[in-house]
Amino acid sequence: MKPLLALARGIDALNERVGRASMWLVLLATLISAGNAAMRYGFDLSSNAWLEIQWYLFALIFLLGAGYTLKHNGHVRIDILHARFSPRARAWIDLLGGLLFLLPLCGLMVWMGWDGFAASWAVDETSPDAGGLTRWPVKLAIPLGFGLLLLQGVSESIKRAAFLAGRAPLDEEQAEEVA
C-alpha cells in the first residue's frame, strides 16, 4: 500500500502544480477580454483571434483545473445526502463512483480526445473565421485535461481504499469536512 500512497502523493502534487498554474489563466483571460472590449469600443478595432483566445483560455481553465478541483473535493455532488453518511460510507461512495463512473469516462475522453487532436494536427486545422487561430492546441487540452482528471481519480481511489483498509487516515480536507 505504501507504493500506491506514494503514487497518490505524486499525482496530487502534479495536479496541485497544474491547478495553481491554470489559475493564472483566469487573470490572462480577464485582461484579454477587457483589452479586446476596450479596443473594440474605444477604437473600433477587433479580431476574431482575440475572441477565440478567450474561449481557448476558458477551456484550459476548466480542463486543466478539473484534477485540481477533484483533489480539493470541489466538484458538485448532492452534499445534502453525502453529508448524512459516515466517513466510511462516503469513502465507499467515492471509491465506487470513481471506479465505476469517473475513471471509465475519463479514459474514454482521453482516447476519443486524442483522436480529435490527432485529426486536427494532421490537417493543421484552423478556425473558419477570418483571423481565427489554429485549433489543434485547444483540442490537445481535451485529452490532457481528462488525463489529469483520470490520474487524480486514481489518486482519490487509492486514498479511499487505504482509508477503508485502515492503512491511512482521511486527508486534511476530508477530515475538516467530517468535523
XYZ file of N, CA and C in Angstrom:
537
model
N 0.816 -1.198 0.000
C 0.000 0.000 0.000
C 0.866 1.273 0.000
N 2.067 1.201 0.612
C 2.938 2.378 0.665
C 3.315 2.879 -0.726
N 3.667 1.984 -1.686
C 3.977 2.492 -3.026
C 2.771 3.156 -3.701
N 1.587 2.629 -3.467
C 0.388 3.235 -4.050
C 0.108 4.600 -3.436
N 0.300 4.713 -2.133
C 0.106 6.009 -1.488
C 1.161 7.017 -1.949
N 2.381 6.538 -2.215
C 3.420 7.424 -2.760
C 3.020 7.892 -4.164
N 2.459 6.985 -4.959
C 1.964 7.355 -6.290
C 0.861 8.404 -6.156
N -0.052 8.195 -5.213
C -1.144 9.153 -4.999
C -0.589 10.527 -4.624
N 0.432 10.561 -3.772
C 1.040 11.845 -3.391
C 1.676 12.526 -4.609
N 2.301 11.737 -5.483
C 2.893 12.307 -6.694
C 1.839 12.883 -7.627
N 0.744 12.164 -7.797
C -0.358 12.652 -8.638
C -0.948 13.920 -8.024
N -1.140 13.906 -6.704
C -1.659 15.095 -6.015
C -0.752 16.298 -6.258
N 0.549 16.095 -6.170
C 1.499 17.194 -6.371
C 1.427 17.718 -7.809
N 1.309 16.807 -8.777
C 1.197 17.221 -10.178
C -0.050 18.070 -10.388
N -1.190 17.585 -9.928
C -2.428 18.334 -10.129
C -2.456 19.623 -9.327
N -1.781 19.648 -8.206
C -1.680 20.897 -7.434
C -0.914 21.944 -8.249
N 0.206 21.545 -8.833
C 1.003 22.480 -9.641
C 0.246 22.944 -10.882
N -0.357 22.004 -11.604
C -1.094 22.363 -12.825
C -2.292 23.246 -12.474
N -3.008 22.897 -11.401
C -4.169 23.686 -10.989
C -3.800 25.099 -10.606
N -2.726 25.241 -9.846
C -2.296 26.584 -9.438
C -1.824 27.396 -10.644
N -1.160 26.748 -11.575
C -0.734 27.451 -12.794
C -1.944 27.871 -13.626
N -2.950 27.012 -13.684
C -4.127 27.347 -14.504
C -4.926 28.502 -13.905
N -4.747 28.761 -12.619
C -5.430 29.907 -12.009
C -4.998 31.216 -12.672
N -3.754 31.267 -13.107
C -3.260 32.476 -13.764
C -3.946 32.703 -15.106
N -4.473 31.638 -15.687
C -5.194 31.785 -16.952
C -6.466 32.604 -16.781
N -7.042 32.603 -15.586
C -8.228 33.422 -15.316
C -7.861 34.894 -15.458
N -6.747 35.281 -14.866
C -6.292 36.668 -14.985
C -5.996 37.015 -16.436
N -5.302 36.122 -17.124
C -4.972 36.374 -18.520
C -6.232 36.521 -19.369
N -7.201 35.646 -19.187
C -8.459 35.731 -19.941
C -9.186 37.040 -19.639
N -9.160 37.445 -18.389
C -9.818 38.695 -17.997
C -9.138 39.891 -18.651
N -7.822 39.902 -18.632
C -7.088 41.017 -19.249
C -7.310 41.065 -20.759
N -7.289 39.911 -21.402
C -7.532 39.871 -22.853
C -8.945 40.322 -23.165
N -9.903 39.868 -22.381
C -11.297 40.257 -22.599
C -11.478 41.770 -22.430
N -10.910 42.321 -21.374
C -11.020 43.763 -21.132
C -10.298 44.551 -22.226
N -9.109 44.095 -22.594
C -8.362 44.776 -23.662
C -9.080 44.710 -24.989
N -9.661 43.559 -25.299
C -10.400 43.407 -26.549
C -11.622 44.323 -26.558
N -12.346 44.383 -25.445
C -13.520 45.258 -25.368
C -13.109 46.728 -25.494
N -12.029 47.112 -24.840
C -11.564 48.494 -24.924
C -11.164 48.854 -26.357
N -10.485 47.947 -27.027
C -10.070 48.209 -28.416
C -11.286 48.266 -29.352
N -12.230 47.369 -29.112
C -13.404 47.313 -29.988
C -14.268 48.559 -29.812
N -14.566 48.938 -28.570
C -15.464 50.072 -28.336
C -14.739 51.418 -28.361
N -13.484 51.431 -28.012
C -12.744 52.690 -27.989
C -12.153 53.074 -29.333
N -11.711 52.061 -30.094
C -11.006 52.361 -31.341
C -11.598 51.636 -32.554
N -12.696 50.934 -32.347
C -13.359 50.168 -33.401
C -12.397 49.166 -34.056
N -11.530 48.577 -33.229
C -10.585 47.564 -33.689
C -10.892 46.248 -32.972
N -10.901 45.179 -33.723
C -11.113 43.872 -33.116
C -10.600 42.788 -34.053
N -10.501 41.596 -33.514
C -10.033 40.461 -34.298
C -10.698 39.204 -33.754
N -11.030 38.291 -34.647
C -11.579 37.015 -34.212
C -10.579 36.248 -33.357
N -9.298 36.458 -33.599
C -8.278 35.764 -32.818
C -8.402 36.107 -31.333
N -8.691 37.380 -31.026
C -8.833 37.770 -29.617
C -10.050 37.108 -28.978
N -11.124 36.991 -29.737
C -12.310 36.305 -29.216
C -12.030 34.819 -29.022
N -11.343 34.213 -29.977
C -11.052 32.786 -29.885
C -10.076 32.462 -28.758
N -9.088 33.323 -28.547
C -8.143 33.046 -27.463
C -8.855 33.083 -26.112
N -9.910 33.894 -26.008
C -10.676 33.927 -24.766
C -11.353 32.585 -24.506
N -11.975 32.005 -25.526
C -12.621 30.717 -25.272
C -11.605 29.591 -25.188
N -10.447 29.728 -25.807
C -9.374 28.741 -25.600
C -8.949 28.758 -24.125
N -8.744 29.961 -23.597
C -8.325 30.080 -22.199
C -9.407 29.562 -21.251
N -10.662 29.855 -21.560
C -11.776 29.353 -20.764
C -11.744 27.822 -20.737
N -11.528 27.209 -21.891
C -11.449 25.748 -21.974
C -10.262 25.228 -21.155
N -9.122 25.879 -21.257
C -7.939 25.460 -20.499
C -8.162 25.567 -18.995
N -8.812 26.631 -18.568
C -9.075 26.815 -17.139
C -9.858 25.629 -16.601
N -10.910 25.242 -17.296
C -11.750 24.152 -16.803
C -11.117 22.790 -17.001
N -10.503 22.565 -18.151
C -9.926 21.247 -18.405
C -8.704 20.983 -17.530
N -7.806 21.946 -17.444
C -6.595 21.734 -16.659
C -6.845 21.869 -15.161
N -7.935 22.523 -14.779
C -8.258 22.675 -13.371
C -9.141 21.570 -12.806
N -9.616 20.658 -13.631
C -10.546 19.626 -13.162
C -9.897 18.673 -12.151
N -8.674 18.246 -12.406
C -7.981 17.369 -11.466
C -7.712 18.068 -10.141
N -7.322 19.317 -10.199
C -7.096 20.128 -9.003
C -8.388 20.240 -8.190
N -9.489 20.473 -8.893
C -10.784 20.605 -8.226
C -11.177 19.303 -7.542
N -10.951 18.177 -8.197
C -11.243 16.883 -7.574
C -10.358 16.667 -6.348
N -9.091 17.015 -6.469
C -8.161 16.866 -5.340
C -8.654 17.637 -4.122
N -9.231 18.808 -4.361
C -9.706 19.660 -3.274
C -11.198 19.466 -2.981
N -11.753 18.370 -3.486
C -13.134 17.991 -3.186
C -14.118 19.093 -3.569
N -13.878 19.726 -4.716
C -14.695 20.861 -5.120
C -15.723 20.575 -6.191
N -15.825 19.333 -6.645
C -16.815 19.027 -7.671
C -18.210 18.952 -7.068
N -19.188 19.251 -7.878
C -20.574 19.275 -7.432
C -21.081 17.858 -7.196
N -21.779 17.697 -6.106
C -22.487 16.451 -5.828
C -23.651 16.796 -4.907
N -24.415 15.828 -4.559
C -25.582 16.068 -3.717
C -25.115 16.059 -2.262
N -24.559 17.185 -1.830
C -23.965 17.275 -0.496
C -24.974 17.056 0.620
N -26.232 17.403 0.397
C -27.229 17.224 1.449
C -27.365 15.745 1.815
N -27.196 14.862 0.843
C -27.224 13.427 1.120
C -25.854 12.940 1.580
N -24.824 13.372 0.888
C -23.462 12.933 1.176
C -23.074 13.251 2.620
N -23.480 14.409 3.116
C -23.111 14.843 4.465
C -23.761 13.978 5.555
N -24.833 13.300 5.229
C -25.533 12.472 6.225
C -24.861 11.127 6.459
N -23.939 10.748 5.581
C -23.296 9.442 5.699
C -22.064 9.523 6.585
N -21.678 8.382 7.116
C -20.449 8.302 7.913
C -19.239 8.446 6.988
N -18.075 8.746 7.555
C -16.873 8.837 6.716
C -16.608 7.552 5.924
N -16.853 6.395 6.526
C -16.641 5.135 5.802
C -17.629 5.003 4.636
N -18.883 5.350 4.857
C -19.875 5.263 3.774
C -19.508 6.230 2.651
N -19.065 7.438 3.010
C -18.643 8.402 1.985
C -17.440 7.882 1.209
N -16.517 7.261 1.923
C -15.338 6.703 1.248
C -15.766 5.612 0.262
N -16.700 4.757 0.664
C -17.204 3.721 -0.244
C -17.889 4.335 -1.461
N -18.710 5.343 -1.243
C -19.405 6.012 -2.355
C -18.389 6.636 -3.305
N -17.407 7.334 -2.746
C -16.376 7.967 -3.583
C -15.560 6.928 -4.344
N -15.188 5.850 -3.668
C -14.398 4.805 -4.312
C -15.172 4.140 -5.441
N -16.389 3.716 -5.158
C -17.191 3.045 -6.198
C -17.569 4.001 -7.329
N -17.907 5.232 -6.984
C -18.209 6.223 -8.019
C -17.021 6.482 -8.923
N -15.845 6.555 -8.306
C -14.627 6.756 -9.097
C -14.330 5.584 -10.014
N -14.393 4.384 -9.459
C -14.057 3.191 -10.240
C -15.088 2.886 -11.328
N -16.348 3.103 -11.018
C -17.403 2.727 -11.960
C -17.762 3.820 -12.963
N -17.575 5.071 -12.579
C -18.017 6.161 -13.447
C -16.892 7.098 -13.879
N -16.181 7.674 -12.910
C -15.171 8.683 -13.234
C -14.036 8.131 -14.093
N -13.406 7.055 -13.647
C -12.251 6.530 -14.384
C -12.617 6.038 -15.785
N -13.708 5.285 -15.960
C -14.058 4.877 -17.331
C -14.382 6.067 -18.239
N -15.116 7.048 -17.719
C -15.441 8.217 -18.538
C -14.182 8.973 -18.935
N -13.283 9.189 -17.977
C -12.043 9.905 -18.281
C -11.201 9.141 -19.300
N -11.114 7.821 -19.133
C -10.370 7.014 -20.102
C -10.950 7.151 -21.502
N -12.263 7.115 -21.606
C -12.929 7.276 -22.902
C -12.655 8.655 -23.494
N -12.710 9.682 -22.660
C -12.469 11.044 -23.150
C -11.012 11.250 -23.573
N -10.082 10.626 -22.875
C -8.671 10.709 -23.291
C -8.513 10.048 -24.654
N -9.062 8.861 -24.786
C -8.947 8.110 -26.039
C -9.604 8.864 -27.195
N -10.850 9.282 -27.014
C -11.558 9.985 -28.087
C -10.977 11.381 -28.320
N -10.582 12.050 -27.244
C -9.991 13.375 -27.382
C -8.675 13.334 -28.125
N -7.913 12.263 -27.916
C -6.636 12.137 -28.623
C -6.879 11.983 -30.119
N -7.888 11.208 -30.482
C -8.220 11.055 -31.907
C -8.612 12.396 -32.518
N -9.409 13.180 -31.790
C -9.796 14.505 -32.287
C -8.601 15.426 -32.434
N -7.694 15.395 -31.454
C -6.478 16.197 -31.545
C -5.620 15.750 -32.726
N -5.425 14.438 -32.877
C -4.573 13.912 -33.951
C -5.113 14.301 -35.322
N -6.420 14.226 -35.483
C -7.028 14.608 -36.768
C -6.829 16.102 -37.025
N -6.983 16.909 -36.006
C -6.793 18.349 -36.142
C -5.338 18.691 -36.454
N -4.420 18.000 -35.789
C -2.993 18.205 -36.011
C -2.611 17.819 -37.439
N -3.146 16.689 -37.900
C -2.784 16.162 -39.221
C -3.123 17.132 -40.350
N -4.206 17.861 -40.218
C -4.612 18.788 -41.282
C -4.292 20.240 -40.920
N -3.614 20.433 -39.779
C -3.320 21.770 -39.270
C -4.586 22.625 -39.285
N -5.625 22.089 -38.619
C -6.941 22.726 -38.595
C -6.852 24.128 -38.018
N -7.517 25.038 -38.686
C -7.632 26.406 -38.191
C -9.100 26.792 -38.172
N -9.368 27.853 -37.488
C -10.732 28.362 -37.385
C -11.221 28.777 -38.770
N -12.488 28.549 -39.056
C -13.029 29.007 -40.344
C -13.260 30.514 -40.377
N -13.180 31.174 -39.221
C -13.389 32.615 -39.165
C -12.131 33.362 -39.606
N -12.338 34.482 -40.247
C -11.207 35.304 -40.699
C -10.367 35.728 -39.497
N -9.073 35.516 -39.584
C -8.178 35.891 -38.496
C -8.222 34.937 -37.311
N -8.875 33.776 -37.501
C -9.006 32.808 -36.411
C -7.703 32.072 -36.141
N -7.700 31.305 -35.074
C -6.497 30.617 -34.604
C -6.447 29.161 -35.040
N -5.276 28.583 -34.893
C -5.087 27.156 -35.092
C -5.857 26.422 -34.015
N -6.540 25.331 -34.387
C -7.417 24.640 -33.435
C -6.754 23.502 -32.666
N -5.676 22.909 -33.199
C -5.150 21.725 -32.527
C -4.673 21.972 -31.091
N -4.149 23.160 -30.730
C -3.721 23.325 -29.333
C -4.874 23.164 -28.329
N -6.022 23.726 -28.645
C -7.143 23.602 -27.715
C -7.705 22.184 -27.744
N -7.586 21.515 -28.875
C -8.042 20.118 -28.930
C -7.095 19.202 -28.168
N -5.842 19.559 -28.062
C -4.891 18.806 -27.233
C -5.246 18.927 -25.753
N -5.833 20.045 -25.375
C -6.207 20.250 -23.976
C -7.262 19.242 -23.511
N -8.062 18.711 -24.420
C -9.106 17.754 -24.021
C -8.490 16.471 -23.467
N -7.641 15.760 -24.214
C -7.058 14.558 -23.599
C -6.134 14.874 -22.425
N -5.448 16.012 -22.454
C -4.589 16.379 -21.318
C -5.414 16.634 -20.057
N -6.477 17.409 -20.191
C -7.315 17.721 -19.042
C -7.985 16.482 -18.471
N -8.537 15.636 -19.345
C -9.162 14.419 -18.854
C -8.118 13.423 -18.353
N -6.908 13.487 -18.893
C -5.829 12.647 -18.382
C -5.456 13.039 -16.960
N -5.380 14.351 -16.699
C -5.103 14.816 -15.338
C -6.241 14.442 -14.387
N -7.477 14.549 -14.867
C -8.617 14.157 -14.037
C -8.605 12.654 -13.779
N -8.233 11.872 -14.787
C -8.116 10.419 -14.626
C -7.061 10.081 -13.574
N -5.910 10.727 -13.672
C -4.853 10.491 -12.682
C -5.326 10.852 -11.277
N -6.022 11.994 -11.155
C -6.496 12.380 -9.830
C -7.555 11.403 -9.335
N -8.361 10.861 -10.250
C -9.323 9.829 -9.866
C -8.625 8.585 -9.341
N -7.503 8.228 -9.951
C -6.707 7.098 -9.451
C -6.193 7.423 -8.055
N -5.666 8.620 -7.871
C -5.159 9.033 -6.558
C -6.255 8.978 -5.497
N -7.408 9.520 -5.816
C -8.511 9.539 -4.845
C -8.971 8.115 -4.535
N -8.984 7.251 -5.532
C -9.370 5.851 -5.306
C -8.369 5.149 -4.388
N -7.095 5.406 -4.609
C -6.052 4.825 -3.744
C -6.244 5.298 -2.311
N -6.462 6.597 -2.136
C -6.613 7.150 -0.781
C -7.860 6.605 -0.096
N -8.969 6.471 -0.835
C -10.196 5.927 -0.225
C -10.003 4.456 0.138
N -9.365 3.694 -0.751
C -9.123 2.275 -0.465
C -8.209 2.121 0.757
N -7.199 2.970 0.852
C -6.292 2.917 2.005
C -7.038 3.265 3.291
N -7.895 4.258 3.231
C -8.692 4.619 4.403
C -9.597 3.462 4.810
N -10.272 2.864 3.843
C -11.187 1.759 4.141
C -10.448 0.537 4.697
N -9.209 0.348 4.266
C -8.404 -0.778 4.752
C -7.719 -0.459 6.084
N -7.906 0.760 6.571
C -7.283 1.146 7.831
C -5.807 1.435 7.702
N -5.339 1.704 6.488
C -3.911 1.943 6.247
C -3.534 3.415 6.195
N -4.532 4.286 6.103
C -4.241 5.720 6.022
C -5.442 6.487 6.558
N -5.186 7.605 7.239
C -6.298 8.436 7.707
C -6.898 9.212 6.545
N -8.027 9.824 6.799
C -8.573 10.756 5.813
C -7.574 11.884 5.632
N -7.483 12.431 4.423
C -6.584 13.574 4.258
C -7.174 14.778 4.975
N -6.407 15.845 5.095
C -6.781 17.002 5.911
C -8.112 17.624 5.485
N -8.332 17.784 4.164
C -9.550 18.420 3.698
C -10.771 17.580 4.034
N -10.667 16.262 3.882
C -11.803 15.408 4.202
C -12.020 15.339 5.702
N -10.953 15.394 6.476
C -11.091 15.380 7.929
C -11.832 16.622 8.394
N -11.538 17.792 7.770
C -12.250 19.022 8.116
C -13.716 18.921 7.740
N -13.983 18.278 6.594
C -15.360 18.137 6.116
C -16.172 17.270 7.075
N -15.549 16.239 7.669
C -16.234 15.346 8.579
C -16.508 16.050 9.913
N -15.576 16.900 10.333
C -15.696 17.562 11.647
C -16.864 18.509 11.729
